[in-house]
XYZ file of C-alpha atoms in Angstrom:
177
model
C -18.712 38.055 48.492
C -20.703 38.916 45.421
C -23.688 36.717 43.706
C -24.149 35.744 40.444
C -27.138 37.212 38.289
C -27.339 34.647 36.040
C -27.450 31.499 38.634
C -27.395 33.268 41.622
C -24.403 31.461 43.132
C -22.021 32.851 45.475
C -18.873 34.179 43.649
C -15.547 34.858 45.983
C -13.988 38.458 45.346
C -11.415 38.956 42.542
C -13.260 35.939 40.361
C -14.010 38.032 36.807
C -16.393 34.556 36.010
C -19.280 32.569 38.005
C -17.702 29.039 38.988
C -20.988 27.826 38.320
C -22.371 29.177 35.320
C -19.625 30.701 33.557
C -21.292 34.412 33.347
C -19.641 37.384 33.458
C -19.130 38.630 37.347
C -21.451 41.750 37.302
C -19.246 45.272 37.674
C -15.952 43.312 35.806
C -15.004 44.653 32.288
C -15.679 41.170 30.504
C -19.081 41.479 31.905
C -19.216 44.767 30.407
C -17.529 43.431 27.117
C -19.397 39.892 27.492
C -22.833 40.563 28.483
C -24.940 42.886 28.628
C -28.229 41.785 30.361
C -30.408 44.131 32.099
C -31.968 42.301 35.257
C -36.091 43.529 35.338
C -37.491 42.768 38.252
C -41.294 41.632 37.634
C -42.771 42.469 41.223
C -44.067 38.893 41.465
C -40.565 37.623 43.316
C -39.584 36.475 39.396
C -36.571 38.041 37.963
C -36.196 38.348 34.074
C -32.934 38.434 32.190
C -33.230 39.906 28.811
C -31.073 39.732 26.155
C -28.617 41.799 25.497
C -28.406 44.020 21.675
C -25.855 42.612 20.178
C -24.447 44.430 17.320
C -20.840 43.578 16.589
C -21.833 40.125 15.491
C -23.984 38.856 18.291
C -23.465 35.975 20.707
C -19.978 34.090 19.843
C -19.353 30.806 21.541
C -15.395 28.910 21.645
C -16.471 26.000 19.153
C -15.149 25.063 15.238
C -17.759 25.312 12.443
C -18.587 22.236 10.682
C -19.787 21.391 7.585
C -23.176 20.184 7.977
C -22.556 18.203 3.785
C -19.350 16.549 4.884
C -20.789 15.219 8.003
C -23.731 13.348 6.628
C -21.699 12.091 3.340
C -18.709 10.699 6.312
C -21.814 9.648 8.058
C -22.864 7.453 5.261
C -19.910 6.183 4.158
C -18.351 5.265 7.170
C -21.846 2.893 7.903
C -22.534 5.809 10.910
C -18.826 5.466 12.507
C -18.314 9.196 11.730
C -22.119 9.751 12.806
C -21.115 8.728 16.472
C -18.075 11.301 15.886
C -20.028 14.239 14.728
C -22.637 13.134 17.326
C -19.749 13.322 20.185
C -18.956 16.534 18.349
C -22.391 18.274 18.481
C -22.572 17.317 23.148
C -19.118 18.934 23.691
C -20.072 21.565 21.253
C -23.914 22.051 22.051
C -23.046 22.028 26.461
C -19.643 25.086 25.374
C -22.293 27.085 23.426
C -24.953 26.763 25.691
C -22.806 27.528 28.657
C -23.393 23.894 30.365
C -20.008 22.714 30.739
C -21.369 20.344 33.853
C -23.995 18.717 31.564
C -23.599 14.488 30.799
C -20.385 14.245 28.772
C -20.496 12.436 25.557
C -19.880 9.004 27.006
C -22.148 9.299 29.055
C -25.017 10.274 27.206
C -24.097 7.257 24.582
C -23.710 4.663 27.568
C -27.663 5.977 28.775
C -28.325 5.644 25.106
C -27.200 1.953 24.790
C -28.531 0.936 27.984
C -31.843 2.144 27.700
C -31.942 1.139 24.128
C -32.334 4.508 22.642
C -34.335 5.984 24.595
C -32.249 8.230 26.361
C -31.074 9.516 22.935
C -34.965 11.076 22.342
C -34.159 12.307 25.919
C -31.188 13.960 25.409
C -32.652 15.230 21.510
C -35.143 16.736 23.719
C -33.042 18.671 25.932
C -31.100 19.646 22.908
C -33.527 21.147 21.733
C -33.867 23.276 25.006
C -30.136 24.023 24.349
C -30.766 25.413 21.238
C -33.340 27.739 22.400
C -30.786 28.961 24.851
C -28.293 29.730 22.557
C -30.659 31.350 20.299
C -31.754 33.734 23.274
C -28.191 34.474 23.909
C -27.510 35.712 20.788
C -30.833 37.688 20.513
C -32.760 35.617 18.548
C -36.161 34.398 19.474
C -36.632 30.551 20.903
C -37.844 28.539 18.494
C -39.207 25.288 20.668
C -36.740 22.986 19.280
C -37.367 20.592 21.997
C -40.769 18.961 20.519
C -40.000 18.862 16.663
C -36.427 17.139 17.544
C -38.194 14.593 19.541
C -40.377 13.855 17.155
C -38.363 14.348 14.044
C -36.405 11.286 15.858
C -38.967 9.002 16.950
C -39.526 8.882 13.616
C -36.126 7.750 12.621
C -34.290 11.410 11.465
C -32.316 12.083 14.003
C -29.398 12.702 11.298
C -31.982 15.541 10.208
C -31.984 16.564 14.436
C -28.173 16.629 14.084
C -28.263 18.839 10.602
C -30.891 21.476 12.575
C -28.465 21.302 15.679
C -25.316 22.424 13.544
C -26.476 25.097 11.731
C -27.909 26.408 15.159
C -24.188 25.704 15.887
C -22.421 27.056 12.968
C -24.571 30.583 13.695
C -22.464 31.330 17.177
C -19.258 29.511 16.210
C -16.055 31.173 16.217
C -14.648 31.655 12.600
C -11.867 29.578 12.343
């Protein structure tokens, strides 16, 4: 029985891939392929990760570009119809690339939103925003603090601007297709 190094979960021998987190099984040759992070132990019972240098491209995640222009024109045309598509998009899309697969589907994070009358959608723009940092640390890239500019950016009504900045985050780790 081996243990993860990215969530420290039990994995059972033969798995190449954490059931929990998705990472690379330490030792396998898609962790050699995949990953890439040196474990550094601090001496203060904290472990650091640190990114791996990524030069064949960097950090590729299993999700479809989009095109940030045609969204917000659909968007408007459609009265926001294909808003809450692209918005259903960017949760499926956002949880692959940020290796959350067990994060709040879609429907649910739209049911939170409507019963808590948007509220949970500054919640969830929030965490986004920690999402984003993530996947910019996993392709080498510095965090940028997402989290507090996309809350704000849509208490103030521009969360189509939140959805713009998560794309392009996006589009940077998507697989060309």
């Amino acid at each position: 029985m081996a243990f993860c190094t990215n969530c420290g979960a039990q994995i059972p021998e033969g798995n190449k891939f954490c059931s929990n987190c998705g990472a690379p099984v330490a030792g396998s040759d898609t962790q050699n392929q995949n990953s890439g992070y040196q474990q550094a132990n601090t001496g203060a019972n904290q472990t650091v990760y640190t990114a791996p240098n990524r030069t064949a491209g960097g950090y590729r995640a299993n999700i479809k570009k989009r095109d940030i222009a045609i969204s917000v024109i659909l968007s408007i045309v459609t009265c926001g119809i294909y808003g809450l598509v692209w918005f259903i998009y960017l949760i499926n899309d956002l949880n692959a690339a940020a290796q959350t697969p067990e994060d709040k589907s879609a429907g649910m994070i739209i049911l939170l939103t409507i019963v808590t009358f948007g509220i949970y959608g500054w919640i969830w723009l929030y965490h986004a925003g920690e999402k984003v940092d993530k996947i910019r640390q996993l392709n080498g890239e510095a965090p940028a603090n997402s989290s507090l500019l996309y809350l704000l950016l849509s208490i103030f009504g521009l969360s189509i601007v939140v959805y713009c900045l998560i794309q392009l985050e996006l589009n940077k780790v998507a697989i060309d297709a």
